[in-house]
Every structure is written in structure tokens, then in C-alpha cells.
Amino acid sequence: MALKIVKGSIDRMFDKNLQDLVRGIRNHKEDEAKYISTCIDEIKQELKQDNIAVKANAVCKLTYLQMLGYDVSWAAFNIVEVMSSSKFTYKRIGYLAASQCFHEGTDVIMLTTNQIRKDLSSPHQYDTGVALTGLSCFVTPDLARDLANDIMTLMSHTKPYIRKKAVLIMYKVFLKYPESLRPAFPRLKEKLEDPDPGVQSAAVNVICELARRNPKNYLSLAPLFFKLMTSSTNNWVLIKIIKLFGALTPLEPRLGKKMIEPLTNLIHSTSAMSLLYECVNTVIAVLISLSSGMPNHSASIQLCVQKLRILIEDSDQNLKYLGLLAMSKILKTHPKSVQSHKDLILQCLDDKDESIRLRALDLLYGMVSKKNLMEIVKKLMLHVDKAEGTTYRDELLTKIIDICSQSNYQYITNFEWYISILVELTRLEGTRHGHLIASQMLDVAIRVKAIRGFAVAQMATLLDNAHLLTGNTQHNGICEVLYAAAWICGEFSEHLEDPMQTLEAMLRPKVATLPGHIQAVYVQNAAKLFATVLRKHEGETDSHAVQETSQLLIDRLPLFVQSANLEVQERASCILQLVKYIQKLQQKKVEVAEEVTALFAGELNPVAPKAQKKVPVPEGLDLDAWINKPPSESESEDEKPKAVFAKEEPKHSRSRHTEVDEKELAKRREARKQEQANNPFYIKASPSSQKVYDAPGVEHIPVVQIDLSVPLKVPGMPMSDQYLKLEEERRQKEKAERKKKEKKKKREKRGKERKADSGPESEEDITPAHQVDIVTEEMPENALPSDDDDKDPNDPHKALDIDLDKPLADSEKLPVRTHRPEVLKSPAEDRVNESIPQETKKRSSKEKKEKKKGKEKDRKRSKEEKKKKKHKEVEEELLESHPEEAVQSEETKEAATPPTSAEEETTPLSAAAADMSSAAAPESEPDEPKDAEPEDTKSSKHKKKKQKKEKEEKEKKKKKRHHHHHHHHHHHSDAGGDDSVQNGTVEEEEPLPPMSNYSLLAENSYIKMMKEDADQVYDIQGNHQDESKVVVSVIFENKSDSFLKSMEFNVLDSLNSKLQRPEGAGAHDSLTVPFQLPPGISNEARFVFSVQSIVMPQKLKGTLTFIVKSDESSTHEKLDFKLHFTCTSYLITTPCYSDAYAKLLESGDLKGSSLRLERIKMPFHHLLARICFHHHFSVVERIDSCASMYSRSIQGHHVCLLVKTSDQTVSIDAKCDEPSLLGNVLDEIKQTFSKC
Amino acid sequence: MIKAILIFNNHGKPRLIRFYQYFAEDMQQQIIRETFHLVSKRDDNVCNFLEGGSLIGGSDYKLIYRHYATLYFVFCVDSSESELGILDLIQVFVETLDKCFENVCELDLIFHMDKVHYILQEVVMGGMVLETNMNEIVAQVELQNRMEKSEGGLSTAPARAVSAVKNMNLPEIPRNINIGDINIKVPSLSPF
């Protein structure tokens, strides 16, 4: 048997490690996936073993596979196991894996809270460091809330290495748990002046991140940062601070003024380019913020621009890039100073580096003026032709459109030119931006009325040459342009020279290959064109043309009627019928043009984007209210639509519409206008466009005098270049004329007035080629001027917009783990609990699931799965059959355990806050839960005092306490995970009495010390086989109204047990407690003891000295205490499997002893849970009223228990390889139960 | 904030990935592919900044990268980081790797991804720059490595497994078995 195990472990020596895995993958290049899947199978096998080294190795390999894209979340539980190893090597592997693959949705994260807390307060700085690093990657709101206080404590750690990590991680905590920001902020601020530069840098880093999102809350820190900026020599810190000032100055112009000088000094003095660049950036930000108030900073601007020019001219492409980037910021407020460097920027457009070209393009956007727009665009068009790669070409295209359309086409003097540019752009192959060009065409044609004639002509040409655009592929983005072209031609068809030809072009069979939405527009606009043709030829004696047109439509439309696209089909069939009907009428010589035109009467006006959104909701309008009664389910649904249809049919019929005589029509129109005028929701047409109703209102549109020197009828496409030439000539001419006039003027009023612009012409002088009336986009009346639309409601930083200058209120504290999970029950609270059951239930059920999951995994691990399951079922049956008994025993046994306790433990903070108000005066004082600690006997007299005290503080601490419960629950579930079967046998349905590991150590009127049972034991194996370390957590609570500081903790060492003191300290020196205590605050410190022999319980005498500082005085006080190390505290809960357990018992090395407990009234599973919890045992196996349990001491002693119960009598048979240890452990167990 | 750190070779094979924001594995791979696609087609004498576009995060984010021999080091950062600062940081990181591995080359990264992670953890934590002083970084890394060594490290894990068995009071087994000497493979037996 033994040999088998040895063989098994030797076999494990040949497990692949990470290097082997990598090598294997490299050797299996052809069938990598297959190889990896076998590796994953191996890893799964390895993870099933209970050797932590093997597991860690497996997890390490998984981390590598995760990088290759394999989902390893299935191993999350194993990762947690490896994380909780006591050895740094494994712990680090576990945390690395966790940080790579855990995220907020990972459910096992819930199990890690306690483990992480332990690691955070570990005496080894690297354990703490590794935990902090890992946590920074997977912190969740729950973890942030539960650990915020622990991390805050670490911010004052003695080691700078830990301090800086703790400071940095606070940012993540703030993001996940914004309530922690205010309580933690004072300490964070303190760290700005930490003696260690690394910590300081971290603090600056965190505050900069915070301030970047919500700068106004950090303005008050400006003086501190200013001091840092002038004193620090660390470029990293300086850069961060300078960046921060860039964010702060827009809010406080006075700050900006103050900044200019030191910043310019830095610009002159620093040799670090990164710092120089950030300084320039911030000066720019300052100047932008000042630009409105103080114009006189031209010197600084000049300095910046000059420095940036140096950067741009540098051969280092990075500096060039950044120079251009910063330049674009200056451009916004001081375009003039940038424009003088146009040469440089145009030069950058030719750079081989795309990033730089893109940046230069950005700059161009701000550099155009009426004067140079055409020239710049011409240059860009050249680049478009040259550009390789569609990305850059698309970028150019969008830039050209951006530049031209910016601020409402401000710089365009000749729209004919612009239309030509747009048409030229359609020749780009493979661009994605067809829709962009299309929308520009539509926008210009709709809003610039003067250009419609020209636009329509161009669009007609486009439609005629559509085959050039759509030649290659259907999914060519450019065909979007045809959408615009068709619509423009149809809508403004009165401008068309030859509507027949265009109509013909729109009905070509090839159109059917276009995307559906374009075809639909084609069909609809064909109808518009048809109306135009009708009108044009009406009254002519020879109606040949009209009949030809009708016939054309009747011939071609069936093609569209067959379209697969619903929209196309519907429109086509409608229009086809309409045309057929019109043809009939025509044959009867009825004049129909007027009626047909009326179908398309009215003008579409441009509506501003988001206009709909900005309509204010009028008072008394509830948009969520039902207008009609909500339809009842029972109503028969197949009848209703019929009725509606029948009713509305006449309205839909188009043929009737055409028959309506004109008077009637006019009347209706009038009525509709009236109705619209009174309707606040109708977006009204502008006064000018209202006249369009009197169709044909063409004469109201200002007709442009088209310069006939432009060859409009050039077959193919127009050339925008010609416009450039023409424009130059025109300007020359104008200029000459103006000069003439000016000369005249000058002669008239010489000396009186001097015009500044005698030199190069200024912006204002360039008159547009023709007066254009740009129709502004419509906005609803009293629209709300809000810019909220751009803000992301999900931005996590929104929650961090917290005022930090307000003094901290009492209620604002980080949730602290308190020492005793007492349970209060009062009627008031009960009511509250009833009101929040949903949430709590959800939570507890979630946790239950969690437990179950953990259990399942454990079960899988064991081969005894089936067997155990059977046990469990038996047990469940057992419990189900005696529910009354269970309840009864509970009630009699412990008043302190109300049935709701399990739920309360999980009460979330918000609910707890609600509790605070309602449970102010609890009526009954519940018993303390009896702690099974031997210490309790000694401290029982303190207890009463404490109860009183707690009663007083109840209200205040309730919040914390609930929190604490929460932790403890976690603790249990953690244990469930770690201890495999231990809790698996405990029935979850029955609430366990709350158990605590904390016991009173000592207290006086100032301070209370609580000791946690040394449940966390570090055994340093290897070199120190015979010496073990025990960590003792002590909670210090300040009970007074004064400030407690300079706390020193000292223990009189015994031969066997010694307090671990830092290197260099004497054997009797005391340890400084690493924190101070403000009134009412408690905090936890951990002390490490080295212990030689563990077979006997130990008692150590100790003293705590501290200074009590109140407003008037400060006194030195001391408190004596006794530390009691029970033998139990040397035991570690270790899972053990039944076959290994059997082997152990068979080996014969163990010596036995036994114990009998009488009159134990608690249910058996409670008894087991108590032994597990207080004495660190785990259940190996349980059959009915008999259970075997196992634990191991830190020095490797095995302790086995066989617990049997019958009729209130419990007998425990125990075996251990160290009899005295066993004797003591049994004594302690006895003591535990003697108090129940 | 740094959103992601990617190291891949000239063929786009990832050597280390570190996301400071959650992405599912397939998304991570897609990001690596796209980033590689963007970065690899750039000459060596162009600037080291790239607008990430829709890749991660959007317009506020930039890709800042350096190309060393066969490896690309890509940092994806937002506007709160100084561009030149991050370039320096990449340099510091690579120099640190060079010190820790003694003439680092791609093979070191291939076989010791975990160690590279541990070094990176001393430079960047949770997306924020932790330390920029190379000596400090190297010192902390070495101290931790020493600690690992004192525990026996992961490579001696099998020996540890044996000692765990010893604790079960089984006959003593020599602790320092030289694994290299044993070339018999014991057939797999069921673990207990």
C-alpha cells in the first residue's frame, strides 16, 4: 500500500512543467491543437491530485495556455486552491493565473475574500505584494468593499514596497467601491508627502487618475501639487503633476496664471523631451483657459509654437508626431500662430509615416480659410490620387469633407466647386465612405437653394454614368452616392433639363443590382420625375412624349415589382398601378398633371440632429401612460385588424386622391396647415418654404447666374480644378476693382482712416462667388440646450465625482471587520428583515450555489464520490424526517441564534443601513453566543461590561457588524472550499450558530484588545523542521474619546515561545503597533511568534503601552494581558481522504485516548461544525451519528478523531502520534462543550 | 492608465499578454491579431505611436510600441499617460529583462513567460506604473526569486511531494533524488 503511494508520487516527477509544455508545443507545429488538448487532459488529471506542488505546476501551464487563447476558467477553483497555498512560490503562481483569467463574472472570487485578507496582512512583504498585485487585476465591488479597510491599513505599512502597491490599488478600489473614496482620501493625500519617492509617485499617479475625470473636486490640492512640482526632481512625478495641472487649469484661471512662469522655466531648463513636451502641452491648456480673459500671452504662445516647430522638424518621428499633436491643440484657440507654419504642415502631408500624415491632416482642418480652402483641398485631392491603401485614402476623403463642411460650410465660397469635388470623390474605388459623400450631396442640395440647379445637373450626369460607379461590385460603398443622386434629381426635378433622359437612366435594368434601399429611392423618384414630365408637357397638343413616358414606366416597373426587397416591391407595385390609371385617364384626354404633382407637393426641411430628443416634455404629459386602455389578453386578435382595415381603406386609396378637385385640395391644405400651426409637435416649415405649397413655386428660389465659362456639359465629370483657376481670376478682378475704389476713397478721405488690410487680402474681403442662402437646420421651439447626450451613463468615473473637501461624517467609515458576530433580535429588526428578504435570499442562495459548486468539485476529486453521495442522501433524509426536533433543539439551546441569523449574515450594507434607523432601540438583550474558546472563562467578567458598552454603541456599529457577519459567512464558505468534505456534510438548510474566533484579551477604560484564535499558522518547513511560526491577530479598539498613539506591544518570551522582533532589535524590545487609533476606531495588527514545542498549551504575559492624547493632556497608559496559545491553535485544518485515513490508522504508529461528553443537546452536525471551526478539524467521513475527523499540527502530527453520539452522550475516540498533544487537545474540546 | 501590454514576435505569436481590463479569450486573440497587423506593416523608421481606433477603447487610446529584434512590445494606453514616458518605460522594462535573464532573447520569453510576468508585475500594477527605477525593480525581483529558491522552487516540486508523503509516516525516502538519473518511467498508478 505504502509503496503504491510512493510510486504515485515518483510518477508525478515526470509531469510536464511549463518548459516541457512549451517545448512540446514547439515540437508539434503541425498538430498543435491536438497536442494542446492532450496537455489539457493531463492538466486536468494533475489538478485532481491533492498535491499542491502538482496543482501549482498545472496552473502555471494553464496560464501559458490562456495566453494562447484557451479558456481556462474551468480551473478557477483550482487556481484559488493554489492561491491559498502557504508557500510563496505557489501563491505567486496562483495569483498570476487569477490575475490573467479572473474577472467580475468569475464566481469563485467570492471564496477568495478571506484568503486575500490573510495574505494582505501576512508578515512576509512579498505575500502581501503578490496579493496586492493580483487583486489589482480582478478586484470586484464585493472585494473592494470587504478589503478596503485592510488595504487602507497597508498604506501605512512600514515597507515602502507595500505602501506604494497599497496606494496604487486604492484607485481600483475607489472605482469599484466609490464610498471608500472619502474615508480613504486623507491618508492618500498624506502619501503625497511620503518620504519614499516610489510611494509619492504612486500617490500622485492615483490622484492624477482621479482628478482627470472629476477635476473640480481636486482643486484644493493645487497648492500641494504646486509645491511638489517645484521641489520634485523625478520626471515621472513631474510629468504626472504637469498633466494634472493641465486638467485643473480650465476650472481655475488664476491657477493658470501662476503656472505659466514655472512651466516656462522648465521648458527652458529641462533636457528631457518627455517633460518638455508635457510642459508645452500644459502651457497650451493654460493659454486656452486664459484666452477669453487675458489675451496677452503671445510670448508664451510663441515659445510653445517655436518649441513645437523644433519637435516637428526633428528627425525623430516620435517627436514629429507629438509636435503635430500638440500643435493641433493650439490651433483651436490661436489659429493664427499655427497658420504661419503651414509650409511645415503641408510638408508633413508628404511624410512616409501614416500616423504623421494623419496628424498633419488634423491640423489642416483648423488651418483653412476662405482664401486657401480650394488650394488645400486641391493638394489633398492629389494625395487621394496617390494614396496607397484604402485606410489612408478613406481618411483623406473624410478629412476633405470635414474641412469643407466645417462650421456650416463657412469657408466655402463656391458651392459649384464643392459639388464638383464631391462628384470627383465618387470616382474613388473601394471607399467605405459612399454614404458620407451622399449625405454631403443631400445636405448641400437641400440647404443651399441657389445650387440646386447645378447640383441636379451633376446628379443627372452621375445617374447617367452609374455604370462607372457600380461597375465592379455590388457591395461597393460608393453606390450610396446614387441614393443621393436619385433623390436630388427627383425632388428638384424642376431643374432638370431633360427629365425624360434621367427617368430612363433610373429605370435601367442594371439598377436592379443595387442594394434595396437605393432601388426604393429610385422607384419613388422615378414617380416624381414622371410627375414633372407630365406637368412639363401638359397643354401641349402633341402628347406623344407623355405617353412614351407612361409606357416606359409601365414597361420597366415590373422589374422592381419582382424585387425581393419588400420596400422596393411595395413602392413599385403602387406606382405601377398609379401609372396605369393615369395612362387610362390620358387616353381620355383628362388633365392629370396637377393631381399627380400634388402627390409630391411640399418641401422637406433639414432637421438638426438630435432635434427630436431636445423637444421638452410639456407639463402634464406622461409619456409612459397608456393612451388607450391596454389591450386585454382575452380580446380576439384576428377580428380587430379587419375592422381597422375596412375603416381606413378609403383614406389609403390613391386613386380617389387624384380625383379630388382643386378647391377641395386647397381647403384641406389650409385646414392641415392650421392644424399643424396649433400642434406643438409639428416641426414647422420656415416661412419661405411654406410658399412651396403654391406649386410650382420655382420662381421663389433665387436662381444663380451660372458662369457659362464653366463647361457644364462636359461629358463625364466636371473638373474642380477649373473652379480654382476661375476663382483666382475672379478674386484678382475683385481685388483690382476694390483697389480702384479704395484709391478713390483714399483720395477722398486721405489721412483720416487707414485700412489695415492694404497688404494681403483678409478673410472678409473674399466674397462668395454667388450669394448663397444656407438654410439652417431646424430645431424645435424651446429646445433644451443640453450636451448630456455625449456623456456615457456607464462611465465608472461618474460615481467618483465626490466632494472631498467636506469633513468626514461619523457614518463614513470603511467597513471594518469587528470581533464578535453577536446577533441582535428586536421586533423592529424583524420587520426590516421582512422587507428585504428578496435581496438577502438572492444572496444566500447564490452563496449556497457557491458552496455546492465547491463541493461538487471536491467530490469529483475523490474517487469515493458515489459513496459519499449516499451518505449525504442518508443524512438529508435523516434531517428531513426530524425537522421539528432540529428546530426545537435550536430554540432551547441558543436564544442567541434566531432563525434569521443566516440571512442576516448576508444582509448587504444598504440593508444594514436601513436597519440602523429602525432598530435604534432593541427591546431584548440577547445572550452572547457562547464562544468555545478557553479564554472566555477568564474573560467572562469582562463580558458583561462589554455587553453594556456594545448596547450603547449598537446603533453606531450596526453597520459594521452586519458587515462582519458577511465576512464570517465568507469564512465559512471558504472553509467549505478548503476543507473539502468538512462542511459538505453539514446541512445548509439548518442555520449554524454563529461562531467566532475572537476572544477578549484584555481591556481597560481606554482600549480593548481582542485576540483571534491563532487560526492562521505558518509552518516553515524545510530548514526549520522543529520551529514553527504562529501568527496572532489582535484587534485594538479605542473605547475612549481620545486619540491613542505610540502603541507598543511587548511580550515576555518563554523558552518555548518567542515574539518575532525585527532584525537588530533586542530580545525584550517591544514592537510598535503600526497604526494610531482615533476615538471609536478599531484596527487589527498581527504578531508572529516562533514556537518550538507544540505539545503543551502556552501562556505568555504581555503588556501594551500607549499614549492617550486628548485636547488638554496626554498621558502614558499601559494594559497587561495574557496570551494563551492552546494546542488547538497549532492544528491546521487539513483535508484527508478516507482511504488515506484508513491507512493512517492501520499503520499502528498512533496512540489512542478517549473522551466522553455528557448531556450534549445540540444536533450532531452542529457538534461537528463546532469541532471543525474551533479546533480546526475536517470531517473525513460521516455515517449517521458517527463521524471520523482529521487534523494535522503545524509540525506534522496527525490527530484522528472518531466521534459517536447516542442519546445526548458523545464519545470521542482519538488517536495521535504525540500523546501529550492529544491529551491537551481533548481537554480543550471538553472545555468547548462544557460551556454549551 | 495602461489598458493592455502585449509582447509578440515578428510572426504575431504572443509571448506575453497582460490585459488590465477584462476581455474574453477569443477577443484577446483578436486584439493581438489586429494589433500585430497594424504594427507589423510599419517600417522601423516611422513613429512609435498608433491610434488604436476601434480596437481597444476608442479614440482616447493609443498604441505605443517598440520593436526589438524579433519582438514587439506594445502598450495600449489612454491619454493620461505621457507618450514619451511610456516609450521610456518600455525601454526600462526591456533593460530589466536583459538584466534578469542576462542577454535576454526571445527564447527566454518563450520558456519563462511566468518570470516575465513577475518582472512586469514590479513595473506595472493594475494598469498603473508602479516603479520606473530599474535597480529597484531588479532588486525586488531578485529578492522574490531568492525566496522562491529558499522554498525549493517549483522545479523541485516532486521532491516536495515526496516529503509530503513522508509526513504520512511512511518509510523514509531520500529527499534529493536526482531526477536526471532516473530514466525508468513507472507505469501510472491510481493516485490516492
Short mmCIF file of N, CA and C in Angstrom, two decimals, chain A residues 10-77:
data_model
loop_
_atom_site.label_atom_id
_atom_site.label_comp_id
_atom_site.label_asym_id
_atom_site.label_seq_id
_atom_site.Cartn_x
_atom_site.Cartn_y
_atom_site.Cartn_z
N ILE A 10 6.38 9.37 -7.31
CA ILE A 10 7.52 9.39 -8.24
C ILE A 10 7.02 9.60 -9.65
N ASP A 11 5.90 8.96 -9.93
CA ASP A 11 5.30 9.13 -11.24
C ASP A 11 5.08 10.61 -11.52
N ARG A 12 4.70 11.30 -10.50
CA ARG A 12 4.41 12.71 -10.66
C ARG A 12 5.65 13.53 -11.02
N MET A 13 6.79 12.99 -10.69
CA MET A 13 8.02 13.69 -11.02
C MET A 13 8.17 13.89 -12.50
N PHE A 14 7.50 13.04 -13.24
CA PHE A 14 7.67 13.14 -14.68
C PHE A 14 6.59 14.01 -15.31
N ASP A 15 5.80 14.64 -14.49
CA ASP A 15 4.83 15.59 -15.02
C ASP A 15 5.57 16.67 -15.79
N LYS A 16 4.90 17.13 -16.82
CA LYS A 16 5.49 18.22 -17.60
C LYS A 16 5.48 19.49 -16.75
N ASN A 17 6.54 20.23 -16.83
CA ASN A 17 6.45 21.58 -16.29
C ASN A 17 6.25 22.54 -17.46
N LEU A 18 6.24 23.83 -17.15
CA LEU A 18 5.94 24.82 -18.18
C LEU A 18 6.88 24.71 -19.37
N GLN A 19 8.17 24.54 -19.05
CA GLN A 19 9.15 24.48 -20.14
C GLN A 19 8.89 23.28 -21.05
N ASP A 20 8.54 22.15 -20.42
CA ASP A 20 8.26 20.96 -21.22
C ASP A 20 7.05 21.20 -22.12
N LEU A 21 6.08 21.88 -21.56
CA LEU A 21 4.87 22.15 -22.34
C LEU A 21 5.21 23.00 -23.55
N VAL A 22 5.98 24.07 -23.30
CA VAL A 22 6.34 24.97 -24.40
C VAL A 22 7.13 24.20 -25.46
N ARG A 23 8.05 23.39 -24.98
CA ARG A 23 8.87 22.63 -25.91
C ARG A 23 7.99 21.69 -26.73
N GLY A 24 7.07 21.05 -26.04
CA GLY A 24 6.16 20.12 -26.72
C GLY A 24 5.36 20.83 -27.79
N ILE A 25 4.85 21.99 -27.45
CA ILE A 25 4.04 22.72 -28.43
C ILE A 25 4.89 23.08 -29.64
N ARG A 26 6.13 23.45 -29.36
CA ARG A 26 7.02 23.83 -30.48
C ARG A 26 7.36 22.62 -31.34
N ASN A 27 7.36 21.45 -30.72
CA ASN A 27 7.68 20.25 -31.50
C ASN A 27 6.48 19.68 -32.23
N HIS A 28 5.32 20.22 -31.94
CA HIS A 28 4.12 19.71 -32.60
C HIS A 28 3.47 20.81 -33.42
N LYS A 29 4.25 21.41 -34.26
CA LYS A 29 3.73 22.56 -35.01
C LYS A 29 2.55 22.18 -35.89
N GLU A 30 2.56 20.94 -36.40
CA GLU A 30 1.52 20.58 -37.37
C GLU A 30 0.20 20.31 -36.67
N ASP A 31 0.29 19.61 -35.52
CA ASP A 31 -0.96 19.27 -34.85
C ASP A 31 -0.99 19.89 -33.46
N GLU A 32 -0.77 21.21 -33.46
CA GLU A 32 -0.67 21.91 -32.19
C GLU A 32 -1.93 21.76 -31.35
N ALA A 33 -3.07 21.99 -32.02
CA ALA A 33 -4.34 21.96 -31.27
C ALA A 33 -4.54 20.61 -30.61
N LYS A 34 -4.19 19.56 -31.35
CA LYS A 34 -4.39 18.22 -30.82
C LYS A 34 -3.46 17.99 -29.62
N TYR A 35 -2.22 18.42 -29.81
CA TYR A 35 -1.25 18.26 -28.72
C TYR A 35 -1.71 18.99 -27.48
N ILE A 36 -2.17 20.21 -27.68
CA ILE A 36 -2.59 21.00 -26.53
C ILE A 36 -3.78 20.35 -25.85
N SER A 37 -4.67 19.77 -26.64
CA SER A 37 -5.83 19.18 -25.98
C SER A 37 -5.42 17.97 -25.14
N THR A 38 -4.39 17.23 -25.57
CA THR A 38 -3.93 16.15 -24.70
C THR A 38 -3.27 16.74 -23.45
N CYS A 39 -2.55 17.86 -23.65
CA CYS A 39 -1.93 18.50 -22.49
C CYS A 39 -2.98 18.95 -21.49
N ILE A 40 -4.08 19.47 -22.02
CA ILE A 40 -5.13 19.94 -21.12
C ILE A 40 -5.71 18.76 -20.35
N ASP A 41 -5.83 17.63 -21.02
CA ASP A 41 -6.31 16.44 -20.32
C ASP A 41 -5.37 16.08 -19.18
N GLU A 42 -4.07 16.13 -19.49
CA GLU A 42 -3.09 15.84 -18.44
C GLU A 42 -3.24 16.81 -17.28
N ILE A 43 -3.40 18.07 -17.65
CA ILE A 43 -3.51 19.09 -16.59
C ILE A 43 -4.72 18.80 -15.73
N LYS A 44 -5.79 18.38 -16.39
CA LYS A 44 -7.00 18.07 -15.61
C LYS A 44 -6.71 16.95 -14.62
N GLN A 45 -5.94 15.96 -15.08
CA GLN A 45 -5.57 14.88 -14.17
C GLN A 45 -4.74 15.42 -13.01
N GLU A 46 -3.79 16.27 -13.35
CA GLU A 46 -2.91 16.81 -12.30
C GLU A 46 -3.70 17.59 -11.27
N LEU A 47 -4.70 18.34 -11.78
CA LEU A 47 -5.48 19.17 -10.86
C LEU A 47 -6.32 18.31 -9.92
N LYS A 48 -6.57 17.07 -10.31
CA LYS A 48 -7.38 16.21 -9.44
C LYS A 48 -6.57 15.69 -8.27
N GLN A 49 -5.26 15.72 -8.41
CA GLN A 49 -4.45 15.24 -7.30
C GLN A 49 -4.43 16.27 -6.19
N ASP A 50 -4.15 15.81 -4.99
CA ASP A 50 -4.22 16.77 -3.90
C ASP A 50 -2.85 17.26 -3.48
N ASN A 51 -1.86 17.03 -4.29
CA ASN A 51 -0.55 17.59 -4.01
C ASN A 51 -0.49 19.00 -4.57
N ILE A 52 -0.24 19.95 -3.69
CA ILE A 52 -0.31 21.35 -4.09
C ILE A 52 0.77 21.70 -5.11
N ALA A 53 1.93 21.02 -5.00
CA ALA A 53 3.00 21.32 -5.94
C ALA A 53 2.58 20.94 -7.36
N VAL A 54 1.93 19.80 -7.48
CA VAL A 54 1.47 19.34 -8.78
C VAL A 54 0.42 20.30 -9.32
N LYS A 55 -0.45 20.71 -8.43
CA LYS A 55 -1.51 21.63 -8.84
C LYS A 55 -0.93 22.94 -9.32
N ALA A 56 0.04 23.44 -8.56
CA ALA A 56 0.64 24.73 -8.92
C ALA A 56 1.29 24.62 -10.29
N ASN A 57 1.97 23.54 -10.52
CA ASN A 57 2.59 23.32 -11.82
C ASN A 57 1.54 23.31 -12.92
N ALA A 58 0.43 22.65 -12.65
CA ALA A 58 -0.63 22.58 -13.65
C ALA A 58 -1.21 23.97 -13.92
N VAL A 59 -1.41 24.72 -12.85
CA VAL A 59 -1.98 26.06 -13.01
C VAL A 59 -1.03 26.95 -13.79
N CYS A 60 0.26 26.77 -13.54
CA CYS A 60 1.26 27.55 -14.26
C CYS A 60 1.16 27.29 -15.76
N LYS A 61 0.97 26.02 -16.10
CA LYS A 61 0.85 25.68 -17.51
C LYS A 61 -0.43 26.25 -18.10
N LEU A 62 -1.48 26.26 -17.28
CA LEU A 62 -2.75 26.81 -17.77
C LEU A 62 -2.60 28.29 -18.10
N THR A 63 -1.81 28.98 -17.28
CA THR A 63 -1.61 30.41 -17.54
C THR A 63 -1.00 30.60 -18.92
N TYR A 64 -0.10 29.68 -19.26
CA TYR A 64 0.52 29.78 -20.59
C TYR A 64 -0.52 29.51 -21.68
N LEU A 65 -1.34 28.50 -21.46
CA LEU A 65 -2.35 28.16 -22.47
C LEU A 65 -3.37 29.28 -22.61
N GLN A 66 -3.62 29.95 -21.51
CA GLN A 66 -4.56 31.08 -21.58
C GLN A 66 -4.03 32.12 -22.56
N MET A 67 -2.73 32.33 -22.54
CA MET A 67 -2.14 33.31 -23.45
C MET A 67 -2.37 32.90 -24.90
N LEU A 68 -2.39 31.59 -25.13
CA LEU A 68 -2.59 31.12 -26.49
C LEU A 68 -4.06 31.17 -26.89
N GLY A 69 -4.90 31.60 -25.98
CA GLY A 69 -6.30 31.78 -26.34
C GLY A 69 -7.23 30.70 -25.83
N TYR A 70 -6.73 29.84 -24.94
CA TYR A 70 -7.60 28.80 -24.41
C TYR A 70 -8.31 29.32 -23.16
N ASP A 71 -9.58 29.04 -23.12
CA ASP A 71 -10.36 29.44 -21.96
C ASP A 71 -10.03 28.49 -20.81
N VAL A 72 -9.53 29.03 -19.72
CA VAL A 72 -9.16 28.16 -18.61
C VAL A 72 -10.03 28.42 -17.39
N SER A 73 -11.15 29.09 -17.62
CA SER A 73 -11.96 29.47 -16.46
C SER A 73 -12.48 28.24 -15.72
N TRP A 74 -12.51 27.09 -16.39
CA TRP A 74 -12.97 25.88 -15.69
C TRP A 74 -12.08 25.53 -14.52
N ALA A 75 -10.84 26.03 -14.52
CA ALA A 75 -9.92 25.67 -13.45
C ALA A 75 -9.90 26.73 -12.36
N ALA A 76 -10.87 27.65 -12.39
CA ALA A 76 -10.84 28.78 -11.46
C ALA A 76 -10.72 28.30 -10.02
N PHE A 77 -11.43 27.21 -9.71
CA PHE A 77 -11.39 26.77 -8.32
C PHE A 77 -10.00 26.27 -7.94
#
